[in-house]
Structures are given as C-alpha cells and as structure tokens.
Amino acid sequence: MIEHLQAIFATSIIFIILLSVTALYCMLVSRNLIRILIGLELLIKAVTLLIALTGYLTGRMALAQTFIITLIVIEVVVIAIAAGIVIGAHRHNQSLDVRTLRNLKG
Amino acid sequence: MTSPLLFVALLMLLLLAGVWTVMTLNLLKSAIGLAITSVLLTLLLFLLDAPLAGVFELSVCAGLITVVFISAISLTKPLTGPEASERDRSRVKRFFFLPILIAGAAWVLYALGLRLDSPLPPAIAEMDVRQVLWNVRRLDLVGQILIILAGVFGVVILFKDRSDKKEAPKS
Amino acid sequence: MPALLILIPLLAILALNLPWKSLMNRLAFWVGLALCLVQTGLALQPQSRFWHSPSLWLGNLLLFEPSVDHLSLVMFLAIGIVGAVTLFVCRYSTACAGNRFMVINVLILALTGMNGVVLANDLFSLYVFLEITAVASYILIAFEKGRDAFEGAFKYLILSAVATVMILAALALLMLTAGDLSFAAIQAAIASSPHSRVVLAAIALLMVGLFIKGGLVPFHGWLPDAYSAAPAAASVLLAGIVTKTTGIYTLIRLVTSVIGYNDTLQTLLLFVGAASMLIGALAALGQSDFKRMLAYSSISQVGYMVLGLGAGTVLGMVGAIFHLFNHAIFKSLLFVNAAAVEQQSGTRDMNRMGGLAEKMPVTGWTSVVAFLSTAGIPPLAGFWSKLIIIVALWEAGYTTYAALAVLASLLTLAYFLSMQRRVFFGKLAAGFESLKEGNLWILVPACVLALITIGIGVGIPWLFETFMLPIRSLL
C-alpha cells in the first residue's frame, strides 16, 4: 500500500514542480500584465493540485477539500482585484506592457 | 486510485495545457488555455476523491475567472499591425527556451527520484467535507466572508468612474 | 473572548453598510476609531478578563478559542494605535466623503485581517487572514487611482501572491507529515523528522514566503514602490503595521512556536537581517523622495528585528518585539509627517524643500523626535530596543553582527540628518512662503505618537517588567 502511495507522490510531484516552473517562467518573462496574471493562476493551479495530493496521501481528503474551497474563494477575489488594477493601469498608460510600469525607480 | 494510467495521462495533459497557455501568442487563446488547464485539474480532483473541490474548481476557476480574464482582455486594447508582429517575434525569441527548460527539468527531477522521506500521519476516520467546513474550520468561513467583503469594496472602488478625479497623472 | 476581535469588526462593517447612507458616512470614522481605541485599551490590560475568560454566545460562534500571550498583546496594541492614527490621516487627506467611507471600510477589514493573523493558531487560518490583510492593502494602495499607485499596487500584488503560493505549498508539504495544520501538530511533526527533505523544503518555502511578505533583502523590490505610491493613509498603515504583522510577526511566531531554532536557520536569519539593515540604510542615503527614503529606512529597521530574532536568545527576542512596537510608532509618525508635508506643500521631492519647520513647527519637531528614536539616540524608545538587540547579539557571541548593527545605526543617523536638513531646517526654500501648518486631524496623531515615543523611552524600566519580560515564556 505504502509503495503505491509513494509512486503516486513521486509522479505527481514532478508534474507539480514542472507546472510551477512553467508558471514562474511566464511571470518572469512576460511583458504583458494580463499574461503575468495568467502565470499567477497557473501557479495557484499547481499548488491546488499539491494540496489535493496531500489530502489523498494522508487520508484527510475532507480537510484538504475545505482548504481547496477556501483557496478558490480567495483566488477569485485576488484575481478580480488584480484585473481592476490592470485595467486601471491600462487607462493611464494605454498599454499593458510592463515596461511602462517603470515610473518608480531608485 | 482506480486507474493510475488515466491519472498520469491527465497530469501530462495538465502540463501540456499549461505550457500551451504560456506559449500561445494570442492573449485570448491564453485565457482559454487557462480554462482548459482548470478543467483538467477538475478531472484530477475527481480522480483524487475530491468531488466537491472539483465542482468548485470547475464552476469558479474554469468559469468565473475565465470570464474575468476575457472581460479584462476586451476592456484593454490589444496591439495591432507592425507593433503586434514585432512583439510576437520578440515573444517567440523569449519563450523559445521554455520547452527546453521543461524537458531539462523533467529529466533532472526524474533522475533525482523525489520520494516522500517522512512518515505519513496515522490514519483517522474520514469525516464529511461539509462537517469539516462547518464544524472544524468555521474560522476559515468567517475569513471567506471577510475576503468576499474586501473583494466587493475593491471592485466598487476600482471600477467606479473617476468622476472625482483630483490630480492629473504624473508623466 | 479574544475571538471577538475578529467578530466585532465584521459586524461593525456589516452595520455600516445598512441603508442610512448619509448617517453611516458620518458615523464610519467614529466607529473605526472606537474599535481601535477599545482594542488599544484592552491590550494595555493583560490581566483583563477579556483575554482569559471563555467565549460567551457570540464568541462561541467561531468555535475558536485562541490563547493570547504577550507577543499577541504587543501586536494588538500596535495595531490599535496605528489603526487609529491611520483613521485620522484618512480624515485629513481624503476630501471626498463618499471615498472616505469606502476607505474606512477597507481599513477596518485590514485591521480585522491583522487581528486574525495575530490570533491564528493554525497555518491555514494564518494564510486566510494574511490574504485578507493583503487584499485590503492592495485596495488601499490603488484607491486614488493615480498611475504610480496602480504600479505600486500591481508589484505588491504579484510578489505578495507568489509569497502566499509559497506559504501554501509549504503548508501542503507540512500536512503530508503532520496530518493537521495546527501549530502544535506541525511542531511535533518537524521535531519527529527534522532531516526529512520534504520538511526541509517546506521550511525553506515558508521562510522565503515570509521574507517576501516582510520586504527583506533580497526580496524588497516591491516595498519602496508600494509605500511611496500609496495614498497618505495607506502608507501609514502599510509601513506602520501591515508588513510588520504579515512578515515579521508571522516570522517570529513560526520560528518560536513551530519551526524551532537550529544553526542553519539562525545563520540565515542573521545574514538576511544584516543584509536588509545595511542595504536599506545605504539605499535610503541616496533617495530624494521623502516617502521613498522612509520606505528604505523601514527595510533597514526590519533588518534589526530579524537580527534580534536570529540571536536565538530570550533577550534577542525581547529586543526584536520591542523594536517592532517602537518601529510601528515612530515610522507611523514619520509617515504622518510626510503626509502633512505632501498635503501642504504638494511635493515629496526633498531637493525642492527647505526650512519647512519655520512654517510647520509641530510637524518639524515631532519628526525630529521620530528620527532621533529611529537612529537610536538616548533616551528615546528606539535607543532601548536597539541597545537590547545589540547586547543580545554580543552575548550570543555574534560580535561581528553587533558591530554591523552599530554601524547601521550611524548610517541611519546620517540619512535622517540629511533629511532634516533638506526638509525642515535651513533657509526657507523659494515658493513656500505661504505654507501653512496642517489642521488638527494630522497634528493630534503626530503629537500623540511623539509623546508615546518619549514616554516609552523614559518609562522603560516599568515597561520592561510588565510587557517585555513575560515574552520570555515564548521560548
């Protein structure tokens, strides 16, 4: 039984790390504000999967599910606020390029 | 786990969808890629015996968040003409490395053979999700109410028209 | 009954949004002020029944019975004071009543979130309240909708979101061993398998997440932008208490009651603390924007706290917490002064100012008190906390770090002297002849904070006995 769980952990953790690397790459390299947010969403997807995996492996799926539900509610609020900020920045700069966000320096 | 093969296939599809979301040139397609990633995650959650979380993921992330992204994209003007093609070319150049990076990282991770090296906690009697949410994690529920309130205020403040504009933006 | 500190503000917000719009507009400020003052008053009475008796019907609703120690009380005190000051600054700098109403609502939400962070005894609840505080802060930074505000808010949002994802990943990995996320369960799990790679990865992720939240070098990039672009009230709240609660308090709490000290962790804390202290101070020397300089100064002061924490002794811990409180007072005072100067003169560029103390005497002199305290000049509050940290480092055998702390203190004195000379003293700069002092809404909090700074400095023996030494029980 434990070998079976070990195999699930070993496989999933690789994909979770790879998805996080993809998301972080997107956030670091993108120049578009909305695309940075999409990268952030992907990162949250990876961590959601990690929490579900934890719940499955430890046999505490109910606890993990409540965590995921709370996490999703918080995620929506953060993304809505972020979208508001991006649209506001676009009104000022007429552009979504991060390079226009270089006003503050020093 | 009923079907390990399906699980691994879904994990691969999830990664592929994620990479496609990041690599695709069109912002709208990128948002749709995110929705597809969300749907695949939902399926994974079903496989992991987390149906309620899966339903939330499907309705809120694949549904609501995609709507938020698509309206944000349509409210902001995308680039057109030569600017856009210049941008596309530089994007291809910058994102060219991602598949190589992923392949390399996959190889390294596989060679490392990550294993769970700490003991799992002792098994307990599984409880019902609704019971846990209501009876054990009620503080988190209050937290959810607070953050939803914050979200409502934030949306009202950020999307309200700037009729009370006081200062001109600094250049 | 401490759970009421979350419930009552929540009910207050719900009540404020009942239909009688014009009445509520006028009432909001006073409701917020009452919440802050009651919290301050309760925190000043550690023996009060409020902290120790079990919840009655309303508090029972949460099914949550947190235990409160002196670290929590110090935090509640700081949150109450800075919250009240922020309300005053908001009243002073936000002209439109409708806007002010919304801002005060969000502000109460931020305070509730911080109370929750302090009360949480479970890693996931901690995450939930961290997010509430963070979301309220993004809104507060962006609410005036200036171009810089959006830029600062976006940078803060992205880095803070990455930090919370790291914290989430850490808590998932810890749950893998502990099976539960209460601090006690995680502590037991870490103690039983300290060399497991999964646990070590989790601790590393947790640390990096908290370093980003606290704005420590090398993750400080967002902090000056967010502080300087934020509206006056928001920057007082952010600099005074938000980053200290979400970053430093959580760091202290998790290190003492969850992770536990070991050599690697101590080395990491000492190194990051010293780097923040020095780089923050050096960067502050080169700033010409008033609020930006204060932001870098904040990074430097936070470095002191982490350094005190890294000493690993009771004295170091006491110094760190004491400095956290002092910093909340004097940095709020400096940002209040910055708000007054910006509002009255219309600029934050220090090179264009000069001799403002002639026209704004109260602002000028309270800022002298604040900067002397920051730089650690006796007998003000900041001197004692820095002294405790340096002595703790010395006693623990970290003489190099103690010397660096003294050096950074000199740098602090240097940049604040340069600030005072450029802004408040010397000849009155051209164009400021008709400058007036701000009104009572800004002068009252400035004077109160200055008096607290002086009072703590003078009353140190009593404070040390009643508030600081009981912290010993943490270790």
PDB file of N, CA, C and O in Angstrom, chain B residues 16-63:
ATOM      1  N   LEU B  16       0.885  19.978 -20.427  1.00  0.00           N
ATOM      2  CA  LEU B  16       0.839  20.440 -21.814  1.00  0.00           C
ATOM      3  C   LEU B  16      -0.065  21.665 -21.946  1.00  0.00           C
ATOM      4  O   LEU B  16       0.307  22.659 -22.597  1.00  0.00           O
ATOM      5  N   ALA B  17      -1.217  21.597 -21.309  1.00  0.00           N
ATOM      6  CA  ALA B  17      -2.143  22.737 -21.378  1.00  0.00           C
ATOM      7  C   ALA B  17      -1.498  23.972 -20.762  1.00  0.00           C
ATOM      8  O   ALA B  17      -1.622  25.085 -21.287  1.00  0.00           O
ATOM      9  N   GLY B  18      -0.776  23.773 -19.651  1.00  0.00           N
ATOM     10  CA  GLY B  18      -0.099  24.895 -19.016  1.00  0.00           C
ATOM     11  C   GLY B  18       0.942  25.506 -19.936  1.00  0.00           C
ATOM     12  O   GLY B  18       1.003  26.730 -20.101  1.00  0.00           O
ATOM     13  N   VAL B  19       1.750  24.660 -20.570  1.00  0.00           N
ATOM     14  CA  VAL B  19       2.789  25.170 -21.467  1.00  0.00           C
ATOM     15  C   VAL B  19       2.149  25.890 -22.645  1.00  0.00           C
ATOM     16  O   VAL B  19       2.599  26.966 -23.063  1.00  0.00           O
ATOM     17  N   TRP B  20       1.058  25.306 -23.184  1.00  0.00           N
ATOM     18  CA  TRP B  20       0.398  25.953 -24.321  1.00  0.00           C
ATOM     19  C   TRP B  20      -0.147  27.328 -23.897  1.00  0.00           C
ATOM     20  O   TRP B  20      -0.039  28.311 -24.617  1.00  0.00           O
ATOM     21  N   THR B  21      -0.728  27.400 -22.681  1.00  0.00           N
ATOM     22  CA  THR B  21      -1.241  28.674 -22.177  1.00  0.00           C
ATOM     23  C   THR B  21      -0.153  29.735 -22.183  1.00  0.00           C
ATOM     24  O   THR B  21      -0.377  30.885 -22.536  1.00  0.00           O
ATOM     25  N   VAL B  22       1.055  29.321 -21.791  1.00  0.00           N
ATOM     26  CA  VAL B  22       2.135  30.287 -21.683  1.00  0.00           C
ATOM     27  C   VAL B  22       2.704  30.632 -23.060  1.00  0.00           C
ATOM     28  O   VAL B  22       3.054  31.782 -23.325  1.00  0.00           O
ATOM     29  N   MET B  23       2.754  29.615 -23.942  1.00  0.00           N
ATOM     30  CA  MET B  23       3.463  29.828 -25.211  1.00  0.00           C
ATOM     31  C   MET B  23       2.611  30.517 -26.271  1.00  0.00           C
ATOM     32  O   MET B  23       3.138  31.175 -27.162  1.00  0.00           O
ATOM     33  N   THR B  24       1.296  30.344 -26.229  1.00  0.00           N
ATOM     34  CA  THR B  24       0.481  30.836 -27.340  1.00  0.00           C
ATOM     35  C   THR B  24       0.562  32.362 -27.456  1.00  0.00           C
ATOM     36  O   THR B  24       0.704  33.073 -26.463  1.00  0.00           O
ATOM     37  N   LEU B  25       0.504  32.835 -28.721  1.00  0.00           N
ATOM     38  CA  LEU B  25       0.743  34.258 -28.947  1.00  0.00           C
ATOM     39  C   LEU B  25      -0.476  35.107 -28.612  1.00  0.00           C
ATOM     40  O   LEU B  25      -0.341  36.231 -28.140  1.00  0.00           O
ATOM     41  N   ASN B  26      -1.644  34.537 -28.856  1.00  0.00           N
ATOM     42  CA  ASN B  26      -2.857  35.319 -28.681  1.00  0.00           C
ATOM     43  C   ASN B  26      -3.299  35.308 -27.216  1.00  0.00           C
ATOM     44  O   ASN B  26      -3.396  34.251 -26.597  1.00  0.00           O
ATOM     45  N   LEU B  27      -3.571  36.485 -26.686  1.00  0.00           N
ATOM     46  CA  LEU B  27      -3.913  36.594 -25.262  1.00  0.00           C
ATOM     47  C   LEU B  27      -5.228  35.874 -24.954  1.00  0.00           C
ATOM     48  O   LEU B  27      -5.370  35.234 -23.914  1.00  0.00           O
ATOM     49  N   LEU B  28      -6.172  35.966 -25.914  1.00  0.00           N
ATOM     50  CA  LEU B  28      -7.464  35.323 -25.716  1.00  0.00           C
ATOM     51  C   LEU B  28      -7.310  33.810 -25.652  1.00  0.00           C
ATOM     52  O   LEU B  28      -7.896  33.133 -24.792  1.00  0.00           O
ATOM     53  N   LYS B  29      -6.462  33.289 -26.546  1.00  0.00           N
ATOM     54  CA  LYS B  29      -6.210  31.849 -26.542  1.00  0.00           C
ATOM     55  C   LYS B  29      -5.547  31.445 -25.229  1.00  0.00           C
ATOM     56  O   LYS B  29      -5.783  30.363 -24.699  1.00  0.00           O
ATOM     57  N   SER B  30      -4.733  32.327 -24.731  1.00  0.00           N
ATOM     58  CA  SER B  30      -4.050  32.050 -23.469  1.00  0.00           C
ATOM     59  C   SER B  30      -5.071  31.903 -22.339  1.00  0.00           C
ATOM     60  O   SER B  30      -4.969  30.987 -21.513  1.00  0.00           O
ATOM     61  N   ALA B  31      -6.058  32.786 -22.328  1.00  0.00           N
ATOM     62  CA  ALA B  31      -7.097  32.703 -21.296  1.00  0.00           C
ATOM     63  C   ALA B  31      -7.884  31.408 -21.441  1.00  0.00           C
ATOM     64  O   ALA B  31      -8.233  30.761 -20.447  1.00  0.00           O
ATOM     65  N   ILE B  32      -8.134  31.009 -22.703  1.00  0.00           N
ATOM     66  CA  ILE B  32      -8.867  29.755 -22.914  1.00  0.00           C
ATOM     67  C   ILE B  32      -7.996  28.569 -22.486  1.00  0.00           C
ATOM     68  O   ILE B  32      -8.481  27.617 -21.870  1.00  0.00           O
ATOM     69  N   GLY B  33      -6.690  28.675 -22.750  1.00  0.00           N
ATOM     70  CA  GLY B  33      -5.770  27.626 -22.296  1.00  0.00           C
ATOM     71  C   GLY B  33      -5.833  27.467 -20.782  1.00  0.00           C
ATOM     72  O   GLY B  33      -5.811  26.353 -20.250  1.00  0.00           O
ATOM     73  N   LEU B  34      -5.950  28.606 -20.095  1.00  0.00           N
ATOM     74  CA  LEU B  34      -6.054  28.559 -18.631  1.00  0.00           C
ATOM     75  C   LEU B  34      -7.325  27.825 -18.215  1.00  0.00           C
ATOM     76  O   LEU B  34      -7.310  27.006 -17.285  1.00  0.00           O
ATOM     77  N   ALA B  35      -8.419  28.088 -18.941  1.00  0.00           N
ATOM     78  CA  ALA B  35      -9.680  27.406 -18.625  1.00  0.00           C
ATOM     79  C   ALA B  35      -9.532  25.901 -18.843  1.00  0.00           C
ATOM     80  O   ALA B  35     -10.007  25.102 -18.023  1.00  0.00           O
ATOM     81  N   ILE B  36      -8.835  25.519 -19.937  1.00  0.00           N
ATOM     82  CA  ILE B  36      -8.644  24.087 -20.197  1.00  0.00           C
ATOM     83  C   ILE B  36      -7.811  23.459 -19.078  1.00  0.00           C
ATOM     84  O   ILE B  36      -8.127  22.374 -18.575  1.00  0.00           O
ATOM     85  N   THR B  37      -6.760  24.179 -18.649  1.00  0.00           N
ATOM     86  CA  THR B  37      -5.953  23.686 -17.529  1.00  0.00           C
ATOM     87  C   THR B  37      -6.835  23.457 -16.309  1.00  0.00           C
ATOM     88  O   THR B  37      -6.696  22.466 -15.597  1.00  0.00           O
ATOM     89  N   SER B  38      -7.745  24.396 -16.080  1.00  0.00           N
ATOM     90  CA  SER B  38      -8.654  24.295 -14.940  1.00  0.00           C
ATOM     91  C   SER B  38      -9.531  23.052 -15.054  1.00  0.00           C
ATOM     92  O   SER B  38      -9.736  22.335 -14.065  1.00  0.00           O
ATOM     93  N   VAL B  39     -10.053  22.812 -16.270  1.00  0.00           N
ATOM     94  CA  VAL B  39     -10.917  21.642 -16.461  1.00  0.00           C
ATOM     95  C   VAL B  39     -10.124  20.360 -16.196  1.00  0.00           C
ATOM     96  O   VAL B  39     -10.605  19.434 -15.521  1.00  0.00           O
ATOM     97  N   LEU B  40      -8.885  20.314 -16.685  1.00  0.00           N
ATOM     98  CA  LEU B  40      -8.065  19.118 -16.448  1.00  0.00           C
ATOM     99  C   LEU B  40      -7.807  18.933 -14.956  1.00  0.00           C
ATOM    100  O   LEU B  40      -7.826  17.813 -14.438  1.00  0.00           O
ATOM    101  N   LEU B  41      -7.578  20.049 -14.257  1.00  0.00           N
ATOM    102  CA  LEU B  41      -7.365  19.968 -12.808  1.00  0.00           C
ATOM    103  C   LEU B  41      -8.612  19.419 -12.127  1.00  0.00           C
ATOM    104  O   LEU B  41      -8.519  18.613 -11.196  1.00  0.00           O
ATOM    105  N   THR B  42      -9.789  19.852 -12.623  1.00  0.00           N
ATOM    106  CA  THR B  42     -11.043  19.331 -12.074  1.00  0.00           C
ATOM    107  C   THR B  42     -11.091  17.807 -12.187  1.00  0.00           C
ATOM    108  O   THR B  42     -11.411  17.106 -11.228  1.00  0.00           O
ATOM    109  N   LEU B  43     -10.729  17.314 -13.387  1.00  0.00           N
ATOM    110  CA  LEU B  43     -10.755  15.857 -13.575  1.00  0.00           C
ATOM    111  C   LEU B  43      -9.797  15.179 -12.604  1.00  0.00           C
ATOM    112  O   LEU B  43     -10.104  14.143 -12.008  1.00  0.00           O
ATOM    113  N   LEU B  44      -8.617  15.782 -12.421  1.00  0.00           N
ATOM    114  CA  LEU B  44      -7.654  15.208 -11.480  1.00  0.00           C
ATOM    115  C   LEU B  44      -8.229  15.184 -10.072  1.00  0.00           C
ATOM    116  O   LEU B  44      -8.035  14.221  -9.329  1.00  0.00           O
ATOM    117  N   LEU B  45      -8.925  16.259  -9.704  1.00  0.00           N
ATOM    118  CA  LEU B  45      -9.508  16.309  -8.362  1.00  0.00           C
ATOM    119  C   LEU B  45     -10.560  15.216  -8.193  1.00  0.00           C
ATOM    120  O   LEU B  45     -10.652  14.588  -7.146  1.00  0.00           O
ATOM    121  N   PHE B  46     -11.339  14.952  -9.273  1.00  0.00           N
ATOM    122  CA  PHE B  46     -12.303  13.858  -9.194  1.00  0.00           C
ATOM    123  C   PHE B  46     -11.592  12.530  -8.972  1.00  0.00           C
ATOM    124  O   PHE B  46     -11.999  11.718  -8.142  1.00  0.00           O
ATOM    125  N   LEU B  47     -10.484  12.321  -9.692  1.00  0.00           N
ATOM    126  CA  LEU B  47      -9.735  11.082  -9.526  1.00  0.00           C
ATOM    127  C   LEU B  47      -9.180  10.940  -8.119  1.00  0.00           C
ATOM    128  O   LEU B  47      -9.043   9.843  -7.597  1.00  0.00           O
ATOM    129  N   LEU B  48      -8.836  12.085  -7.497  1.00  0.00           N
ATOM    130  CA  LEU B  48      -8.257  12.046  -6.149  1.00  0.00           C
ATOM    131  C   LEU B  48      -9.345  12.033  -5.076  1.00  0.00           C
ATOM    132  O   LEU B  48      -9.073  12.358  -3.925  1.00  0.00           O
ATOM    133  N   ASP B  49     -10.571  11.711  -5.444  1.00  0.00           N
ATOM    134  CA  ASP B  49     -11.686  11.663  -4.478  1.00  0.00           C
ATOM    135  C   ASP B  49     -11.963  13.014  -3.839  1.00  0.00           C
ATOM    136  O   ASP B  49     -12.221  13.088  -2.632  1.00  0.00           O
ATOM    137  N   ALA B  50     -11.885  14.072  -4.611  1.00  0.00           N
ATOM    138  CA  ALA B  50     -12.239  15.377  -4.063  1.00  0.00           C
ATOM    139  C   ALA B  50     -13.323  15.994  -4.937  1.00  0.00           C
ATOM    140  O   ALA B  50     -13.103  17.021  -5.579  1.00  0.00           O
ATOM    141  N   PRO B  51     -14.516  15.395  -4.970  1.00  0.00           N
ATOM    142  CA  PRO B  51     -15.534  15.863  -5.918  1.00  0.00           C
ATOM    143  C   PRO B  51     -16.018  17.284  -5.637  1.00  0.00           C
ATOM    144  O   PRO B  51     -16.197  18.065  -6.563  1.00  0.00           O
ATOM    145  N   LEU B  52     -16.169  17.632  -4.340  1.00  0.00           N
ATOM    146  CA  LEU B  52     -16.701  18.953  -4.039  1.00  0.00           C
ATOM    147  C   LEU B  52     -15.722  20.043  -4.471  1.00  0.00           C
ATOM    148  O   LEU B  52     -16.102  21.044  -5.090  1.00  0.00           O
ATOM    149  N   ALA B  53     -14.435  19.818  -4.141  1.00  0.00           N
ATOM    150  CA  ALA B  53     -13.413  20.771  -4.580  1.00  0.00           C
ATOM    151  C   ALA B  53     -13.375  20.837  -6.099  1.00  0.00           C
ATOM    152  O   ALA B  53     -13.194  21.909  -6.685  1.00  0.00           O
ATOM    153  N   GLY B  54     -13.595  19.685  -6.744  1.00  0.00           N
ATOM    154  CA  GLY B  54     -13.605  19.659  -8.210  1.00  0.00           C
ATOM    155  C   GLY B  54     -14.719  20.520  -8.773  1.00  0.00           C
ATOM    156  O   GLY B  54     -14.507  21.298  -9.709  1.00  0.00           O
ATOM    157  N   VAL B  55     -15.890  20.424  -8.183  1.00  0.00           N
ATOM    158  CA  VAL B  55     -17.019  21.228  -8.661  1.00  0.00           C
ATOM    159  C   VAL B  55     -16.708  22.713  -8.505  1.00  0.00           C
ATOM    160  O   VAL B  55     -16.965  23.522  -9.396  1.00  0.00           O
ATOM    161  N   PHE B  56     -16.120  23.063  -7.358  1.00  0.00           N
ATOM    162  CA  PHE B  56     -15.743  24.462  -7.151  1.00  0.00           C
ATOM    163  C   PHE B  56     -14.747  24.911  -8.212  1.00  0.00           C
ATOM    164  O   PHE B  56     -14.878  25.993  -8.780  1.00  0.00           O
ATOM    165  N   GLU B  57     -13.739  24.086  -8.438  1.00  0.00           N
ATOM    166  CA  GLU B  57     -12.703  24.435  -9.408  1.00  0.00           C
ATOM    167  C   GLU B  57     -13.332  24.657 -10.774  1.00  0.00           C
ATOM    168  O   GLU B  57     -13.033  25.633 -11.469  1.00  0.00           O
ATOM    169  N   LEU B  58     -14.259  23.755 -11.146  1.00  0.00           N
ATOM    170  CA  LEU B  58     -14.881  23.842 -12.472  1.00  0.00           C
ATOM    171  C   LEU B  58     -15.719  25.108 -12.595  1.00  0.00           C
ATOM    172  O   LEU B  58     -15.570  25.877 -13.544  1.00  0.00           O
ATOM    173  N   SER B  59     -16.584  25.353 -11.605  1.00  0.00           N
ATOM    174  CA  SER B  59     -17.516  26.473 -11.772  1.00  0.00           C
ATOM    175  C   SER B  59     -16.805  27.804 -11.564  1.00  0.00           C
ATOM    176  O   SER B  59     -17.039  28.754 -12.299  1.00  0.00           O
ATOM    177  N   VAL B  60     -15.930  27.870 -10.557  1.00  0.00           N
ATOM    178  CA  VAL B  60     -15.344  29.167 -10.230  1.00  0.00           C
ATOM    179  C   VAL B  60     -14.125  29.458 -11.096  1.00  0.00           C
ATOM    180  O   VAL B  60     -14.037  30.505 -11.731  1.00  0.00           O
ATOM    181  N   CYS B  61     -13.182  28.508 -11.156  1.00  0.00           N
ATOM    182  CA  CYS B  61     -11.942  28.817 -11.870  1.00  0.00           C
ATOM    183  C   CYS B  61     -12.127  28.729 -13.368  1.00  0.00           C
ATOM    184  O   CYS B  61     -11.774  29.645 -14.104  1.00  0.00           O
ATOM    185  N   ALA B  62     -12.697  27.587 -13.836  1.00  0.00           N
ATOM    186  CA  ALA B  62     -12.860  27.458 -15.282  1.00  0.00           C
ATOM    187  C   ALA B  62     -13.930  28.424 -15.775  1.00  0.00           C
ATOM    188  O   ALA B  62     -13.860  28.916 -16.894  1.00  0.00           O
ATOM    189  N   GLY B  63     -14.927  28.727 -14.931  1.00  0.00           N
ATOM    190  CA  GLY B  63     -15.994  29.614 -15.368  1.00  0.00           C
ATOM    191  C   GLY B  63     -15.725  31.065 -15.065  1.00  0.00           C
ATOM    192  O   GLY B  63     -15.359  31.851 -15.946  1.00  0.00           O
TER     193      GLY B  63
END
